[in-house]
Tab-separated table of C-alpha atoms in Angstrom:
chain	number	residue	atom	x	y	z
A	1	UNK	CA	165.409	137.909	-3.640
A	2	UNK	CA	165.381	139.023	-0.122
A	3	UNK	CA	165.602	142.641	0.984
A	4	UNK	CA	166.444	143.963	4.531
A	5	UNK	CA	166.146	147.226	5.755
A	6	UNK	CA	168.611	149.636	5.814
A	7	UNK	CA	167.170	151.789	7.575
A	8	UNK	CA	163.911	152.857	9.855
A	9	UNK	CA	161.618	156.240	10.048
A	10	UNK	CA	161.079	157.833	12.982
A	11	UNK	CA	158.320	160.390	13.055
A	12	UNK	CA	155.552	162.074	15.660
A	13	UNK	CA	152.901	159.383	14.284
A	14	UNK	CA	153.000	156.172	15.611
A	15	UNK	CA	149.546	154.929	14.253
A	16	UNK	CA	148.362	154.082	11.184
A	17	UNK	CA	145.214	156.383	11.943
A	18	UNK	CA	146.013	160.162	11.011
A	19	UNK	CA	149.127	159.130	8.587
A	20	UNK	CA	148.481	161.634	5.651
A	21	UNK	CA	147.326	159.789	2.608
A	22	UNK	CA	150.682	160.692	0.299
A	23	UNK	CA	153.790	162.062	1.097
A	24	UNK	CA	153.521	166.562	0.832
A	25	UNK	CA	150.650	166.522	1.778
A	26	UNK	CA	151.444	167.447	5.247
A	27	UNK	CA	154.885	169.617	3.882
A	28	UNK	CA	156.477	170.919	7.428
A	29	UNK	CA	155.772	167.362	9.030
A	30	UNK	CA	158.852	166.272	10.324
A	31	UNK	CA	161.008	162.953	10.354
A	32	UNK	CA	164.244	161.167	10.405
A	33	UNK	CA	165.959	158.439	8.637
A	34	UNK	CA	168.132	156.397	10.709
A	35	UNK	CA	170.022	153.521	9.324
A	36	UNK	CA	171.009	149.999	10.302
A	37	UNK	CA	174.373	149.859	12.156
A	38	UNK	CA	176.087	148.345	9.197
A	39	UNK	CA	175.133	151.475	6.889
A	40	UNK	CA	176.015	154.024	9.829
A	41	UNK	CA	178.883	155.416	7.260
A	42	UNK	CA	179.153	159.017	5.754
A	43	UNK	CA	180.155	157.449	3.164
A	44	UNK	CA	176.998	155.837	1.962
A	45	UNK	CA	175.249	159.932	2.001
A	46	UNK	CA	177.971	161.193	0.224
A	47	UNK	CA	177.244	164.189	-1.792
A	48	UNK	CA	173.184	163.532	-0.747
A	49	UNK	CA	173.526	166.883	0.719
A	50	UNK	CA	173.554	168.870	-2.964
A	51	UNK	CA	169.698	167.479	-3.450
A	52	UNK	CA	165.960	168.676	-2.266
A	53	UNK	CA	163.932	165.837	-2.465
A	54	UNK	CA	164.638	161.933	-1.682
A	55	UNK	CA	162.523	158.416	-3.130
A	56	UNK	CA	161.939	156.511	-0.374
A	57	UNK	CA	160.805	152.674	-0.756
A	58	UNK	CA	159.268	151.259	2.206
A	59	UNK	CA	157.470	148.376	3.973
A	60	UNK	CA	153.395	148.934	5.165
A	61	UNK	CA	154.588	146.802	8.032
A	62	UNK	CA	151.629	147.309	9.909
A	63	UNK	CA	149.592	145.984	7.204
A	64	UNK	CA	151.218	142.185	6.876
A	65	UNK	CA	148.513	140.301	8.244
A	66	UNK	CA	145.843	142.341	6.461
A	67	UNK	CA	143.217	140.964	3.518
A	68	UNK	CA	144.235	141.846	0.149
A	69	UNK	CA	142.408	142.360	-3.463
A	70	UNK	CA	143.241	143.369	-6.842
A	71	UNK	CA	140.590	146.176	-6.479
A	72	UNK	CA	140.425	148.616	-3.527
A	73	UNK	CA	137.782	151.566	-2.491
A	74	UNK	CA	140.298	154.474	-2.771
A	75	UNK	CA	139.488	157.639	-0.362
A	76	UNK	CA	140.173	160.242	-2.600
A	77	UNK	CA	137.034	158.949	-3.845
A	78	UNK	CA	134.708	158.592	-1.350
A	79	UNK	CA	135.787	154.729	-0.283
A	80	UNK	CA	132.748	153.909	-2.373
A	81	UNK	CA	134.098	152.961	-5.699
A	82	UNK	CA	136.319	150.554	-6.160
A	83	UNK	CA	139.410	150.555	-8.680
A	84	UNK	CA	142.335	148.610	-9.146
A	85	UNK	CA	144.582	148.126	-7.118
A	86	UNK	CA	147.137	149.103	-9.057
A	87	UNK	CA	145.740	152.293	-10.806
A	88	UNK	CA	145.765	153.646	-7.084
A	89	UNK	CA	148.273	154.030	-3.776
A	90	UNK	CA	146.300	151.710	-1.632
A	91	UNK	CA	148.387	150.472	1.394
A	92	UNK	CA	147.019	146.982	1.171
A	93	UNK	CA	149.160	145.805	-1.747
A	94	UNK	CA	150.565	142.016	-2.825
A	95	UNK	CA	154.190	142.911	-1.330
A	96	UNK	CA	152.975	145.802	0.604
A	97	UNK	CA	155.423	148.004	-0.613
A	98	UNK	CA	155.561	151.788	-0.507
A	99	UNK	CA	157.297	154.477	-3.039
A	100	UNK	CA	157.424	158.377	-0.834
A	101	UNK	CA	159.061	161.677	-2.091
A	102	UNK	CA	160.370	163.627	0.269
A	103	UNK	CA	162.215	167.031	1.130
A	104	UNK	CA	165.760	166.951	3.154
A	105	UNK	CA	165.863	169.504	5.562
A	106	UNK	CA	169.011	168.548	7.039
A	107	UNK	CA	171.935	165.648	7.210
A	108	UNK	CA	173.358	165.145	10.831
A	109	UNK	CA	176.302	163.440	11.404
A	110	UNK	CA	176.036	162.035	14.506
A	111	UNK	CA	178.578	159.817	16.706
A	112	UNK	CA	176.395	157.075	16.978
A	113	UNK	CA	173.796	157.198	15.034
A	114	UNK	CA	175.973	158.315	11.242
A	115	UNK	CA	174.798	160.006	9.542
A	116	UNK	CA	170.699	160.647	10.179
A	117	UNK	CA	168.625	162.174	6.954
A	118	UNK	CA	165.704	164.902	8.311
A	119	UNK	CA	163.228	165.189	6.215
A	120	UNK	CA	159.904	166.808	5.927
A	121	UNK	CA	156.621	165.816	4.237
A	122	UNK	CA	156.877	161.936	4.511
A	123	UNK	CA	153.565	159.832	4.872
A	124	UNK	CA	155.504	156.808	7.103
A	125	UNK	CA	154.366	156.035	10.636
A	126	UNK	CA	157.036	155.851	13.126
A	127	UNK	CA	159.238	152.645	13.236
A	128	UNK	CA	158.692	152.010	9.072
A	129	UNK	CA	161.547	150.087	7.904
A	130	UNK	CA	162.924	151.747	4.738
A	131	UNK	CA	164.356	149.445	2.039
A	132	UNK	CA	166.049	152.098	0.026
A	133	UNK	CA	167.012	155.504	-0.723
A	134	UNK	CA	167.397	157.377	-4.100
A	135	UNK	CA	167.734	160.821	-4.992
A	136	UNK	CA	164.650	163.054	-6.841
A	137	UNK	CA	165.836	164.338	-10.003
A	138	UNK	CA	163.993	166.648	-11.972
A	139	UNK	CA	164.548	165.618	-16.202
A	140	UNK	CA	163.715	162.074	-15.014
A	141	UNK	CA	161.005	162.144	-12.250
A	142	UNK	CA	159.124	165.431	-12.567
A	143	UNK	CA	156.204	165.436	-15.250
A	144	UNK	CA	153.896	168.400	-14.940
A	145	UNK	CA	152.350	167.700	-18.052
A	146	UNK	CA	150.921	163.978	-17.304
A	147	UNK	CA	147.307	163.181	-16.413
A	148	UNK	CA	146.789	161.514	-13.509
A	149	UNK	CA	143.301	159.183	-13.978
A	150	UNK	CA	140.174	159.469	-11.235
A	151	UNK	CA	142.584	162.135	-8.841
A	152	UNK	CA	141.614	164.857	-11.602
A	153	UNK	CA	138.257	164.928	-11.341
A	154	UNK	CA	138.015	164.170	-7.473
A	155	UNK	CA	139.374	167.437	-5.908
A	156	UNK	CA	139.716	167.361	-1.937
A	157	UNK	CA	138.474	169.515	0.173
A	158	UNK	CA	139.788	170.264	3.550
A	159	UNK	CA	138.160	170.721	6.385
A	160	UNK	CA	138.953	173.990	9.057
A	161	UNK	CA	140.399	173.134	12.231
A	162	UNK	CA	139.871	175.084	15.905
A	163	UNK	CA	142.444	174.333	18.544
A	164	UNK	CA	141.597	175.928	21.931
A	165	UNK	CA	144.334	178.497	23.422
A	166	UNK	CA	144.571	175.904	25.991
A	167	UNK	CA	145.401	172.928	23.874
A	168	UNK	CA	147.597	174.472	21.285
A	169	UNK	CA	150.195	176.348	23.898
A	170	UNK	CA	151.428	172.380	24.786
A	171	UNK	CA	152.473	171.712	21.365
A	172	UNK	CA	155.475	173.670	19.357
A	173	UNK	CA	155.278	176.105	17.171
A	174	UNK	CA	155.789	173.107	14.408
A	175	UNK	CA	154.118	170.477	16.109
A	176	UNK	CA	151.198	172.805	16.323
A	177	UNK	CA	151.439	173.726	12.102
A	178	UNK	CA	152.368	169.874	11.516
A	179	UNK	CA	149.117	169.028	13.322
A	180	UNK	CA	146.657	171.341	11.508
A	181	UNK	CA	147.949	170.446	8.111
A	182	UNK	CA	147.123	166.760	9.246
A	183	UNK	CA	143.578	167.562	10.678
A	184	UNK	CA	142.341	169.282	7.494
A	185	UNK	CA	143.162	166.542	5.533
A	186	UNK	CA	140.662	164.715	7.666
A	187	UNK	CA	141.943	161.671	8.556
A	188	UNK	CA	138.044	159.653	9.533
A	189	UNK	CA	136.985	156.985	7.266
A	190	UNK	CA	135.573	158.322	4.018
A	191	UNK	CA	132.167	157.057	5.172
A	192	UNK	CA	131.992	158.401	8.417
A	193	UNK	CA	129.466	161.253	9.165
A	194	UNK	CA	129.071	161.497	13.121
A	195	UNK	CA	128.815	164.660	14.276
A	196	UNK	CA	128.879	162.991	17.890
A	197	UNK	CA	131.726	160.902	17.678
A	198	UNK	CA	134.919	161.724	19.372
A	199	UNK	CA	138.569	160.665	17.351
A	200	UNK	CA	141.313	160.091	18.581
A	201	UNK	CA	145.523	160.641	16.880
A	202	UNK	CA	148.262	159.690	18.297
A	203	UNK	CA	150.720	162.961	17.834
A	204	UNK	CA	153.550	163.695	19.350
A	205	UNK	CA	153.315	161.931	22.115
A	206	UNK	CA	149.798	163.015	22.825
A	207	UNK	CA	146.362	161.229	21.933
A	208	UNK	CA	144.963	164.446	20.524
A	209	UNK	CA	140.132	163.955	20.775
A	210	UNK	CA	138.655	165.789	17.681
A	211	UNK	CA	135.307	165.572	15.936
A	212	UNK	CA	133.919	167.104	12.852
A	213	UNK	CA	130.853	168.564	12.155
A	214	UNK	CA	130.066	169.807	8.526
A	215	UNK	CA	133.204	171.015	7.410
A	216	UNK	CA	134.260	171.839	10.705
A	217	UNK	CA	136.824	169.784	13.043
A	218	UNK	CA	137.446	170.704	16.468
A	219	UNK	CA	140.051	169.532	19.090
A	220	UNK	CA	138.543	168.887	21.933
A	221	UNK	CA	141.171	167.271	24.375
A	222	UNK	CA	144.656	165.995	24.198
């Protein structure tokens, strides 16, 4: 079977660095789904406005040449323990396919682009190809009693984030909220712990520079 993208995702995140490790972690992070020309018809999304969430099937397009293995080191475990790739959400998968649940904000009916789906909470990089879209239905997709393997035993501790006023005023309120949530998740590799190191993360057309000391992240410049 050969598959082709039906759409591409557009996001303020233009690099793998800083992408949320799961969808929904940065609930207000805005993005858009723009269909390819063959699918730019309102008929394709008829009825979608009555759903709150979508499943996206997409490609880890920046990992095409990455080395693959049957075991990976999940960030949730500090990057020190190996687990089977099929027991994780690792982006380094045999077929580079990703699955994300995102919230529908609204559907715009654009004169040239057709129906554009505005979503919140995605974990996709700008330009990501999307291969299919399906509505989220609670009776089949929600299992609140389910076990979650090693995730149940590995609490994720967020960082406190400090952004000076001179920098925060250069973002919109929505951008600033999303940026704070992204940084609180600690975008650094799990094995990094150098308080003097300055990291850079592209966001909304800016290079956000920050450092981390203990559990505190400070934005130092953009």
